[in-house]
Short mmCIF file of C-alpha atoms in Angstrom, two decimals:
data_model
loop_
_atom_site.label_atom_id
_atom_site.label_comp_id
_atom_site.label_asym_id
_atom_site.label_seq_id
_atom_site.Cartn_x
_atom_site.Cartn_y
_atom_site.Cartn_z
CA MET A 1 -15.54 -21.95 -132.25
CA GLN A 2 -12.18 -20.64 -131.08
CA LYS A 3 -11.29 -19.79 -134.67
CA HIS A 4 -9.31 -16.65 -133.73
CA ARG A 5 -7.28 -18.14 -130.90
CA ASP A 6 -4.04 -17.08 -132.62
CA LYS A 7 -5.09 -13.39 -132.61
CA ARG A 8 -4.33 -10.65 -130.05
CA LEU A 9 -6.83 -7.87 -129.35
CA LEU A 10 -6.18 -4.63 -127.46
CA LEU A 11 -9.28 -3.61 -125.46
CA ILE A 12 -9.15 0.00 -124.24
CA GLU A 13 -12.19 0.48 -122.01
CA ASP A 14 -12.51 2.22 -118.62
CA SER A 15 -15.91 0.72 -117.74
CA ARG A 16 -15.29 -2.36 -115.64
CA MET A 17 -18.71 -3.82 -116.51
CA PHE A 18 -18.27 -3.48 -120.29
CA ALA A 19 -14.64 -4.61 -120.17
CA THR A 20 -15.57 -7.80 -118.28
CA ALA A 21 -18.50 -8.58 -120.56
CA LEU A 22 -16.47 -7.99 -123.74
CA LYS A 23 -13.45 -9.95 -122.53
CA TYR A 24 -15.64 -12.89 -121.54
CA GLY A 25 -17.67 -12.82 -124.76
CA LEU A 26 -14.68 -12.57 -127.11
CA GLU A 27 -12.57 -15.18 -125.33
CA LEU A 28 -15.46 -17.63 -124.96
CA THR A 29 -16.79 -17.24 -128.51
CA HIS A 30 -13.61 -16.92 -130.55
CA GLY A 31 -10.71 -17.73 -128.23
CA ILE A 32 -9.13 -14.30 -128.84
CA ASN A 33 -6.23 -13.33 -126.59
CA ILE A 34 -7.48 -10.11 -124.93
CA THR A 35 -5.22 -7.46 -123.38
CA HIS A 36 -7.36 -5.01 -121.39
CA CYS A 37 -6.30 -1.45 -120.61
CA ALA A 38 -8.44 0.98 -118.60
CA SER A 39 -6.52 4.07 -119.75
CA LEU A 40 -4.49 5.44 -122.65
CA ASP A 41 -1.35 5.36 -120.52
CA ALA A 42 -1.79 1.62 -119.90
CA ALA A 43 -2.41 1.07 -123.62
CA ARG A 44 0.87 2.83 -124.46
CA ARG A 45 2.74 0.52 -122.09
CA GLU A 46 1.11 -2.60 -123.55
CA MET A 47 1.84 -1.47 -127.11
CA ALA A 48 5.50 -0.91 -126.24
CA ALA A 49 5.69 -4.32 -124.57
CA ALA A 50 4.11 -6.02 -127.61
CA GLY A 51 7.25 -5.28 -129.65
CA GLU A 52 7.33 -7.57 -132.69
CA SER A 53 4.08 -9.29 -131.68
CA PRO A 54 1.59 -6.56 -132.55
CA PHE A 55 -2.13 -6.60 -131.94
CA SER A 56 -4.40 -7.81 -134.73
CA LEU A 57 -7.22 -5.47 -133.72
CA SER A 58 -8.22 -2.87 -131.14
CA VAL A 59 -11.60 -2.16 -129.55
CA LEU A 60 -11.74 1.19 -127.78
CA ASP A 61 -13.89 3.83 -126.16
CA LEU A 62 -13.57 7.34 -127.55
CA ASN A 63 -13.59 9.01 -124.12
CA LEU A 64 -11.26 7.86 -121.33
CA PRO A 65 -10.28 9.59 -118.05
CA ASP A 66 -6.82 10.43 -119.43
CA ALA A 67 -7.97 10.73 -123.06
CA PRO A 68 -11.32 12.57 -123.27
CA ASN A 69 -10.94 13.79 -126.88
CA CYS A 70 -10.36 10.66 -128.97
CA GLU A 71 -6.64 10.49 -128.14
CA ALA A 72 -6.85 6.69 -127.78
CA LEU A 73 -8.13 6.42 -131.34
CA ASP A 74 -5.32 8.66 -132.55
CA PHE A 75 -2.84 6.41 -130.74
CA VAL A 76 -3.97 3.06 -132.19
CA LEU A 77 -4.28 4.44 -135.72
CA GLU A 78 -0.79 5.95 -135.49
CA ASN A 79 0.44 2.47 -134.57
CA ARG A 80 -1.42 0.96 -137.56
CA VAL A 81 -3.70 -1.20 -135.45
CA PRO A 82 -7.17 -1.62 -137.02
CA ALA A 83 -9.83 -0.17 -134.73
CA ILE A 84 -13.47 -0.73 -133.78
CA VAL A 85 -15.00 2.09 -131.73
CA PHE A 86 -17.33 1.11 -128.87
CA THR A 87 -18.67 4.23 -127.20
CA ALA A 88 -21.69 5.95 -125.67
CA ALA A 89 -20.77 9.40 -127.03
CA PHE A 90 -22.17 9.06 -130.50
CA ASN A 91 -24.37 10.62 -133.19
CA ASP A 92 -24.60 10.36 -136.98
CA GLY A 93 -22.16 13.22 -137.48
CA THR A 94 -19.60 11.66 -135.16
CA ARG A 95 -20.05 8.29 -136.84
CA ASP A 96 -19.35 9.70 -140.31
CA GLU A 97 -16.33 11.57 -139.04
CA ILE A 98 -14.89 8.51 -137.27
CA LEU A 99 -15.52 6.14 -140.20
CA ALA A 100 -13.80 8.61 -142.53
CA ARG A 101 -10.63 8.11 -140.48
CA GLY A 102 -10.47 4.45 -141.43
CA VAL A 103 -12.20 2.88 -138.43
CA ILE A 104 -13.68 -0.53 -139.21
CA ASP A 105 -16.96 0.00 -137.35
CA CYS A 106 -18.65 2.17 -134.72
CA ILE A 107 -21.00 0.57 -132.20
CA ILE A 108 -23.05 2.39 -129.56
CA LYS A 109 -22.70 0.92 -126.07
CA ASN A 110 -26.09 1.52 -124.60
CA GLU A 111 -28.27 0.03 -127.33
CA PRO A 112 -29.87 -3.43 -126.90
CA GLY A 113 -27.60 -6.20 -128.18
CA SER A 114 -24.56 -3.93 -128.49
CA ILE A 115 -22.16 -6.49 -127.02
CA ASP A 116 -23.37 -9.20 -129.40
CA ARG A 117 -22.95 -6.78 -132.31
CA LEU A 118 -19.43 -5.97 -131.19
CA VAL A 119 -18.49 -9.66 -130.89
CA ALA A 120 -19.82 -10.19 -134.44
CA ALA A 121 -17.95 -7.09 -135.71
CA VAL A 122 -14.69 -8.39 -134.24
CA ASP A 123 -15.24 -11.76 -135.92
CA ARG A 124 -15.87 -10.06 -139.28
CA ALA A 125 -12.81 -7.85 -138.93
CA LEU A 126 -10.50 -10.76 -138.16
CA THR A 127 -12.06 -12.97 -140.83
CA ASN A 128 -12.00 -10.29 -143.53
CA GLY A 129 -8.21 -10.30 -143.50
CA ARG A 130 -8.48 -13.67 -145.24
CA ILE A 131 -10.80 -12.37 -147.98
CA THR A 132 -9.29 -11.13 -151.25
CA VAL A 133 -11.24 -8.93 -153.66
CA LEU A 134 -10.28 -8.38 -157.30
CA LEU A 135 -11.44 -4.85 -158.12
CA VAL A 136 -11.94 -3.96 -161.81
CA ASP A 137 -12.61 -0.28 -162.52
CA PRO A 138 -11.32 1.87 -165.42
CA SER A 139 -11.54 5.07 -163.38
CA LYS A 140 -8.50 5.61 -161.18
CA ASP A 141 -10.36 7.91 -158.78
CA SER A 142 -13.29 5.53 -158.42
CA ARG A 143 -10.96 2.54 -158.05
CA THR A 144 -8.95 4.29 -155.33
CA GLU A 145 -12.13 5.21 -153.43
CA LEU A 146 -13.59 1.69 -153.62
CA ALA A 147 -10.30 0.04 -152.65
CA GLY A 148 -10.05 2.36 -149.66
CA ILE A 149 -13.53 1.40 -148.49
CA LEU A 150 -12.72 -2.30 -148.75
CA ARG A 151 -9.32 -2.00 -147.08
CA ARG A 152 -10.84 -0.13 -144.15
CA GLN A 153 -12.80 -3.32 -143.58
CA ARG A 154 -9.50 -5.25 -143.63
CA LEU A 155 -10.22 -6.97 -146.95
CA SER A 156 -7.26 -7.59 -149.24
CA VAL A 157 -7.69 -5.82 -152.58
CA ILE A 158 -6.04 -6.36 -155.97
CA GLU A 159 -6.75 -3.41 -158.29
CA VAL A 160 -6.86 -3.51 -162.10
CA SER A 161 -8.27 -1.07 -164.63
CA GLU A 162 -9.51 -3.51 -167.26
CA ALA A 163 -11.21 -6.89 -167.42
CA GLY A 164 -8.35 -8.22 -169.58
CA GLU A 165 -5.93 -7.52 -166.72
CA ALA A 166 -8.28 -9.32 -164.34
CA MET A 167 -8.16 -12.43 -166.53
CA GLN A 168 -4.36 -12.34 -166.47
CA ILE A 169 -4.42 -12.15 -162.66
CA LEU A 170 -6.72 -15.17 -162.51
CA ASP A 171 -4.56 -17.10 -165.00
CA GLN A 172 -1.57 -16.53 -162.70
CA GLY A 173 -3.38 -18.49 -159.99
CA GLU A 174 -4.01 -15.65 -157.54
CA ALA A 175 -6.30 -16.70 -154.67
CA ILE A 176 -9.38 -14.52 -155.24
CA ASP A 177 -12.68 -14.81 -153.36
CA VAL A 178 -14.86 -12.28 -155.19
CA ILE A 179 -14.65 -9.92 -158.17
CA VAL A 180 -16.10 -6.41 -157.98
CA ALA A 181 -16.37 -4.94 -161.49
CA GLU A 182 -17.55 -1.62 -162.86
CA THR A 183 -19.95 -2.77 -165.56
CA GLU A 184 -19.26 0.23 -167.78
CA SER A 185 -15.68 -0.93 -168.32
CA ALA A 186 -14.72 -0.17 -171.93
CA ASP A 187 -12.72 -3.30 -172.77
CA MET A 188 -15.36 -5.97 -172.04
CA ALA A 189 -19.16 -5.93 -171.76
CA PRO A 190 -20.62 -7.37 -168.53
CA ALA A 191 -22.11 -10.42 -170.26
CA ALA A 192 -18.83 -11.09 -172.09
CA LEU A 193 -16.88 -10.81 -168.82
CA LEU A 194 -19.15 -13.33 -167.11
CA GLU A 195 -19.07 -15.68 -170.10
CA GLU A 196 -15.27 -15.57 -170.33
CA LEU A 197 -14.95 -16.18 -166.60
CA HIS A 198 -17.25 -19.21 -166.76
CA LYS A 199 -15.38 -20.51 -169.81
CA ARG A 200 -12.07 -20.37 -167.95
CA GLN A 201 -13.22 -21.50 -164.51
CA GLY A 202 -16.26 -23.66 -165.16
CA GLU A 203 -18.15 -24.67 -162.03
CA ASP A 204 -15.45 -23.01 -159.90
CA SER A 205 -16.30 -19.62 -161.41
CA LEU A 206 -15.85 -16.76 -158.96
CA PRO A 207 -18.80 -14.58 -157.89
CA VAL A 208 -18.90 -11.22 -159.67
CA ILE A 209 -20.56 -8.14 -158.16
CA GLY A 210 -21.41 -5.49 -160.74
CA LEU A 211 -21.22 -1.76 -160.02
CA CYS A 212 -22.90 0.88 -162.16
CA GLU A 213 -23.61 4.57 -161.74
CA HIS A 214 -26.19 4.93 -164.50
CA GLY A 215 -27.82 1.51 -164.47
CA ASP A 216 -31.46 0.84 -163.73
CA ALA A 217 -33.43 -2.21 -162.60
CA ARG A 218 -33.21 -3.70 -166.09
CA SER A 219 -29.39 -3.45 -166.02
CA ALA A 220 -29.33 -5.30 -162.72
CA ALA A 221 -31.67 -8.00 -164.04
CA ARG A 222 -29.59 -8.55 -167.18
CA PHE A 223 -26.41 -8.80 -165.13
CA ILE A 224 -27.87 -11.36 -162.72
CA GLU A 225 -29.38 -13.37 -165.59
CA ALA A 226 -25.95 -13.48 -167.27
CA GLY A 227 -24.48 -15.12 -164.16
CA GLY A 228 -23.54 -12.21 -161.89
CA ALA A 229 -23.74 -12.74 -158.14
CA ASP A 230 -25.01 -9.25 -157.24
CA PHE A 231 -25.49 -5.76 -158.66
CA ILE A 232 -25.05 -2.47 -156.78
CA ARG A 233 -26.03 0.92 -158.12
CA LYS A 234 -24.09 4.03 -157.14
CA PRO A 235 -24.25 5.96 -154.92
CA PHE A 236 -24.47 3.31 -152.20
CA LEU A 237 -24.17 3.08 -148.45
CA GLU A 238 -20.65 2.00 -147.49
CA ALA A 239 -21.97 -0.54 -144.98
CA GLU A 240 -24.27 -2.08 -147.60
CA PHE A 241 -21.48 -2.30 -150.18
CA CYS A 242 -19.04 -3.96 -147.77
CA GLY A 243 -21.74 -6.25 -146.44
CA ARG A 244 -22.63 -7.54 -149.90
CA VAL A 245 -18.98 -8.06 -150.83
CA ARG A 246 -18.33 -9.87 -147.56
CA HIS A 247 -21.44 -12.05 -147.99
CA ALA A 248 -20.48 -13.08 -151.55
CA ALA A 249 -16.88 -13.84 -150.52
CA THR A 250 -17.89 -15.82 -147.43
CA LEU A 251 -20.40 -17.86 -149.44
CA GLN A 252 -17.70 -18.54 -152.06
CA GLN A 253 -15.28 -19.73 -149.37
CA ARG A 254 -17.90 -22.11 -147.99
CA ILE A 255 -18.65 -23.46 -151.47
CA GLN A 256 -14.93 -23.92 -152.13
CA GLY A 257 -14.61 -25.78 -148.84
CA LEU A 258 -17.35 -28.19 -149.91
CA ARG A 259 -15.74 -28.61 -153.33
CA ARG A 260 -12.38 -29.34 -151.72
CA ALA A 261 -14.03 -32.06 -149.64
CA ALA A 262 -15.69 -33.52 -152.75
CA ALA A 263 -12.39 -33.32 -154.67
CA SER A 264 -10.39 -35.20 -152.04
CA ASP A 265 -9.46 -38.89 -152.29
CA TYR A 266 -10.88 -40.63 -149.22
CA LEU A 267 -7.75 -42.71 -148.49
CA THR A 268 -4.77 -40.53 -149.36
CA GLU A 269 -6.38 -37.10 -148.76
CA ILE A 270 -4.90 -35.68 -151.97
CA PHE A 271 -7.06 -34.70 -154.97
CA ASN A 272 -9.09 -37.42 -156.65
CA ARG A 273 -9.52 -38.42 -160.31
CA ARG A 274 -12.63 -36.31 -160.81
CA HIS A 275 -10.88 -33.14 -159.66
CA PHE A 276 -7.91 -33.95 -161.90
CA PHE A 277 -10.19 -34.19 -164.94
CA VAL A 278 -12.21 -31.09 -164.01
CA THR A 279 -9.28 -28.82 -163.13
CA GLY A 280 -6.65 -30.21 -165.50
CA PRO A 281 -8.11 -28.87 -168.78
CA ARG A 282 -8.37 -25.37 -167.30
CA LEU A 283 -4.74 -25.42 -166.14
CA VAL A 284 -3.58 -26.65 -169.55
CA ASP A 285 -5.57 -23.86 -171.20
CA GLN A 286 -3.97 -21.26 -168.92
CA CYS A 287 -0.45 -22.53 -169.67
CA LEU A 288 -1.05 -22.53 -173.42
CA ARG A 289 -2.49 -19.00 -173.32
CA ARG A 290 0.61 -17.83 -171.47
CA GLY A 291 2.78 -19.50 -174.10
CA GLU A 292 4.37 -21.78 -171.50
CA GLY A 293 5.15 -25.45 -171.88
CA THR A 294 3.53 -28.02 -169.68
CA SER A 295 3.55 -31.80 -169.22
CA LEU A 296 1.43 -34.52 -167.68
CA ALA A 297 2.86 -37.49 -165.78
CA VAL A 298 1.25 -40.75 -164.69
CA LEU A 299 3.01 -42.60 -161.85
CA ASP A 300 2.41 -46.24 -160.92
CA ILE A 301 3.75 -48.16 -157.90
CA ASP A 302 5.75 -51.16 -159.16
CA HIS A 303 4.55 -54.67 -158.21
CA PHE A 304 1.74 -53.27 -156.07
CA LYS A 305 -0.48 -56.33 -156.58
CA ARG A 306 2.30 -58.59 -155.32
CA LEU A 307 2.71 -56.34 -152.27
CA ASN A 308 -1.04 -56.56 -151.54
CA ASP A 309 -1.02 -60.36 -151.96
CA THR A 310 2.00 -60.72 -149.68
CA TYR A 311 1.18 -58.29 -146.89
CA GLY A 312 -2.56 -57.71 -147.25
CA HIS A 313 -4.67 -54.72 -148.28
CA GLU A 314 -4.18 -52.90 -144.99
CA ILE A 315 -0.45 -52.68 -145.65
CA GLY A 316 -1.24 -51.74 -149.24
CA ASP A 317 -3.22 -48.78 -147.91
CA VAL A 318 -0.29 -47.77 -145.70
CA VAL A 319 1.95 -47.77 -148.78
CA LEU A 320 -0.53 -45.67 -150.77
CA LYS A 321 -0.77 -43.12 -147.96
CA HIS A 322 3.03 -42.98 -147.67
CA VAL A 323 3.49 -42.42 -151.41
CA ALA A 324 0.80 -39.72 -151.42
CA ARG A 325 2.39 -37.88 -148.47
CA ARG A 326 5.87 -37.97 -150.00
CA MET A 327 4.58 -36.84 -153.39
CA LYS A 328 2.53 -34.04 -151.83
CA THR A 329 5.69 -32.79 -150.10
CA LEU A 330 7.72 -33.01 -153.30
CA VAL A 331 5.07 -31.59 -155.64
CA GLY A 332 3.76 -28.89 -153.28
CA GLU A 333 0.98 -26.50 -154.30
CA GLU A 334 2.59 -25.35 -157.54
CA HIS A 335 1.48 -28.34 -159.62
CA LEU A 336 -1.66 -30.49 -159.66
CA LEU A 337 -1.33 -33.87 -157.94
CA ALA A 338 -4.11 -36.47 -157.75
CA ARG A 339 -4.73 -40.14 -157.16
CA LEU A 340 -6.19 -41.46 -160.41
CA GLY A 341 -7.23 -44.81 -158.97
CA GLY A 342 -5.65 -47.90 -157.44
CA GLU A 343 -1.89 -47.38 -157.27
CA GLU A 344 -1.85 -44.74 -160.03
CA PHE A 345 -1.16 -41.04 -159.47
CA GLY A 346 -1.22 -38.09 -161.88
CA ILE A 347 0.82 -34.88 -161.93
CA LEU A 348 0.00 -31.95 -164.20
CA PHE A 349 2.96 -29.56 -164.27
CA ASP A 350 2.25 -25.85 -164.36
CA GLY A 351 4.69 -24.09 -166.68
CA LEU A 352 7.43 -26.76 -166.87
CA ASP A 353 8.72 -27.85 -170.27
CA VAL A 354 9.46 -31.52 -170.91
CA ARG A 355 13.10 -31.38 -169.77
CA GLN A 356 12.20 -29.62 -166.52
CA ALA A 357 9.28 -32.00 -165.93
CA PHE A 358 11.49 -35.02 -166.69
CA ALA A 359 14.06 -33.87 -164.12
CA PHE A 360 11.24 -33.34 -161.61
CA CYS A 361 9.84 -36.84 -162.22
CA GLU A 362 13.30 -38.37 -161.89
CA ARG A 363 13.73 -36.64 -158.54
CA VAL A 364 10.34 -37.97 -157.38
CA ARG A 365 11.29 -41.49 -158.51
CA VAL A 366 14.62 -41.41 -156.64
CA GLU A 367 13.12 -39.94 -153.46
CA LEU A 368 10.36 -42.56 -153.32
CA ALA A 369 12.89 -45.37 -153.88
CA LYS A 370 15.00 -44.08 -150.99
CA SER A 371 12.13 -43.69 -148.52
CA LYS A 372 11.35 -46.36 -145.92
CA ILE A 373 7.82 -47.46 -145.01
CA ALA A 374 7.55 -48.70 -141.44
CA VAL A 375 5.29 -51.77 -141.34
CA ASP A 376 5.09 -53.80 -138.13
CA ASP A 377 8.66 -54.96 -137.44
CA GLU A 378 10.19 -54.22 -140.82
CA ASP A 379 10.81 -51.39 -143.28
CA LEU A 380 9.44 -51.76 -146.77
CA THR A 381 10.78 -50.02 -149.86
CA ILE A 382 8.99 -49.44 -153.14
CA THR A 383 9.82 -48.22 -156.62
CA VAL A 384 7.66 -46.39 -159.15
CA SER A 385 7.45 -46.14 -162.91
CA ILE A 386 6.47 -42.85 -164.54
CA GLY A 387 5.18 -41.97 -168.00
CA LEU A 388 5.53 -38.32 -169.04
CA ALA A 389 3.71 -36.68 -171.97
CA THR A 390 4.35 -33.21 -173.40
CA VAL A 391 1.44 -30.81 -173.81
CA GLU A 392 2.14 -28.48 -176.73
CA ALA A 393 -1.20 -27.78 -178.45
CA PRO A 394 -4.91 -27.77 -177.56
CA GLU A 395 -6.30 -31.32 -177.53
CA SER A 396 -8.73 -33.24 -175.38
CA PHE A 397 -7.41 -33.82 -171.87
CA GLU A 398 -7.95 -37.55 -172.34
CA ASN A 399 -5.42 -37.48 -175.19
CA TYR A 400 -2.71 -36.08 -172.93
CA LEU A 401 -3.48 -38.74 -170.31
CA HIS A 402 -3.51 -41.50 -172.93
CA ALA A 403 -0.06 -40.40 -174.17
CA ALA A 404 1.32 -40.46 -170.62
CA ASP A 405 -0.20 -43.94 -170.14
CA GLN A 406 1.61 -45.15 -173.25
CA PHE A 407 4.94 -43.92 -171.90
CA LEU A 408 4.13 -45.54 -168.53
CA TYR A 409 3.58 -48.85 -170.34
CA MET A 410 6.99 -48.45 -172.01
CA ALA A 411 8.59 -47.78 -168.61
CA LYS A 412 7.04 -50.97 -167.21
CA HIS A 413 8.06 -52.98 -170.26
CA ALA A 414 11.64 -51.65 -170.04
CA GLY A 415 12.10 -52.99 -166.50
CA ARG A 416 10.19 -50.57 -164.20
CA ASN A 417 11.67 -48.03 -161.74
CA ARG A 418 12.26 -45.44 -164.45
CA VAL A 419 10.81 -42.37 -166.17
CA MET A 420 9.86 -42.70 -169.82
CA SER A 421 8.98 -39.85 -172.16
CA GLU A 422 9.51 -38.57 -175.66
CA LEU A 423 12.70 -37.00 -174.37
CA SER A 424 14.11 -40.30 -173.10
CA LEU A 425 13.25 -41.98 -176.40
CA LEU A 426 15.02 -39.25 -178.37
CA ASP A 427 18.05 -39.46 -176.06
CA ALA A 428 18.14 -43.26 -176.53
CA LEU A 429 18.02 -42.90 -180.31
CA ALA A 430 20.77 -40.27 -180.27
CA SER A 431 23.04 -42.54 -178.24
#
C-alpha cells in the first residue's frame, strides 16, 4: 500500500465522474500525487509549473473540449512523459495506432472494471521502471524492435548481441531481474547458456526467457527442462510478451527479497555467515576471471568476552550493532560484508589487490577505534584485530578463510588492534 507515494501523475480528463473516481482510486491504493486537468490548456500550465519536478506518468483522454484530435497525447509525448490512454473513442485500429506511438497501454472507459484495470496499469507502469531486462539477440533489427517494445512499458533494457557479452555484464555486478535471449544465438546453445548461468550464479540464477522464430513445442520443452523460466515463439502478441517478462521479473524480485531476508543476520542486519559462504565463491570466481586481485579479511572485536562479562550481553549486542553499522558505512555495497558469528566479521574485497585491501582494513581499524559507543552514562571505545589473506588462484573458499584466520591469530598474538597479512610480514622482514 502507498508504494508510489513519491510519484506524481498528470491526469488529463474532462469527465468529472471519471476524474473523481480515478483520483480517489489511485491516491487511496498507491498514494500517488495526482494533478488533475480538465483541458489541454490546464495541462500546459501544470507542465510549465512542474519545472524540474516532472511527472512520472500521465493518464489522459484522447478527446477533450479544447483538444478533440489527440492533441493532449501529442503534448505529453513531446514532453517525454509516459502515457496511458483512457478513452471511450476506441477500436482495434485506433489501439494499434496509439500503441505504435509508444503509449504504455490503452484502456476503454465504458467497459466493466475499467477503473480497476487502469489502477493496475498505473501500478505496473510505475513499478516497471525498477525492472531491468538483459536482452540477448544477435540480430540488430530484432534486438532494436524487442528493446523498443520493452522500453515502451518503462522497463530498463541492457542490449547485447551475444551470450558471452551477457556473462560479462553479469560478472560486472549489474542489477538484472530477467534475461530475454534469442535461442538461435550463434555463440552459445540454449542449454549451454543456462548451464553456464547456473554455474556462475547457483541458486541465485536469474530467470531466462527464450525467444525463437522457428522453434516448435519440443524446442520449448527442451528449454524449460534445461532450466529456462519461459519460452515464447515468434510472432507474438506484444501484450503477452511484456506480460510474461514482467511476471518473470516480478517473481524474481520477490524471490530475491525472501533470499535477502534469509541472508540477513538477525542482530546486526548485515549479511550472515551462510550468505558469505554461498556468495563468496562466486565473487572470487568473477574476480579471477576478470584477472583482478582480491582479498578476504576476518575482523574480530578485541577483548569482547571481557566487555560482555563487565557490562552484560545487552551492552555486548549494542557494541555488535555499532560495529556492524560503522563497517556497513565504510564498506558500502562494493564489497561483501557479513557477520561470521559472535564478534567476528568477514569482508570479501571485489577487485582490490592486497596493498589496496590492507589500506582499506587499516582505515576500518582506525575509524572503529575512534568511534564512541554511547552506553547509559558513559562512552565506550573498542579496538579490532584484522587478518587479511590474498586470493590469487582458484582454491576452496574455506582455504581463503582459514588463511585469513591464521593472520588474525598473528594479529592477536602481536598485541591486538592491528592488521596482519602477508604484506605486513614481508614489510617486517624487509625492515
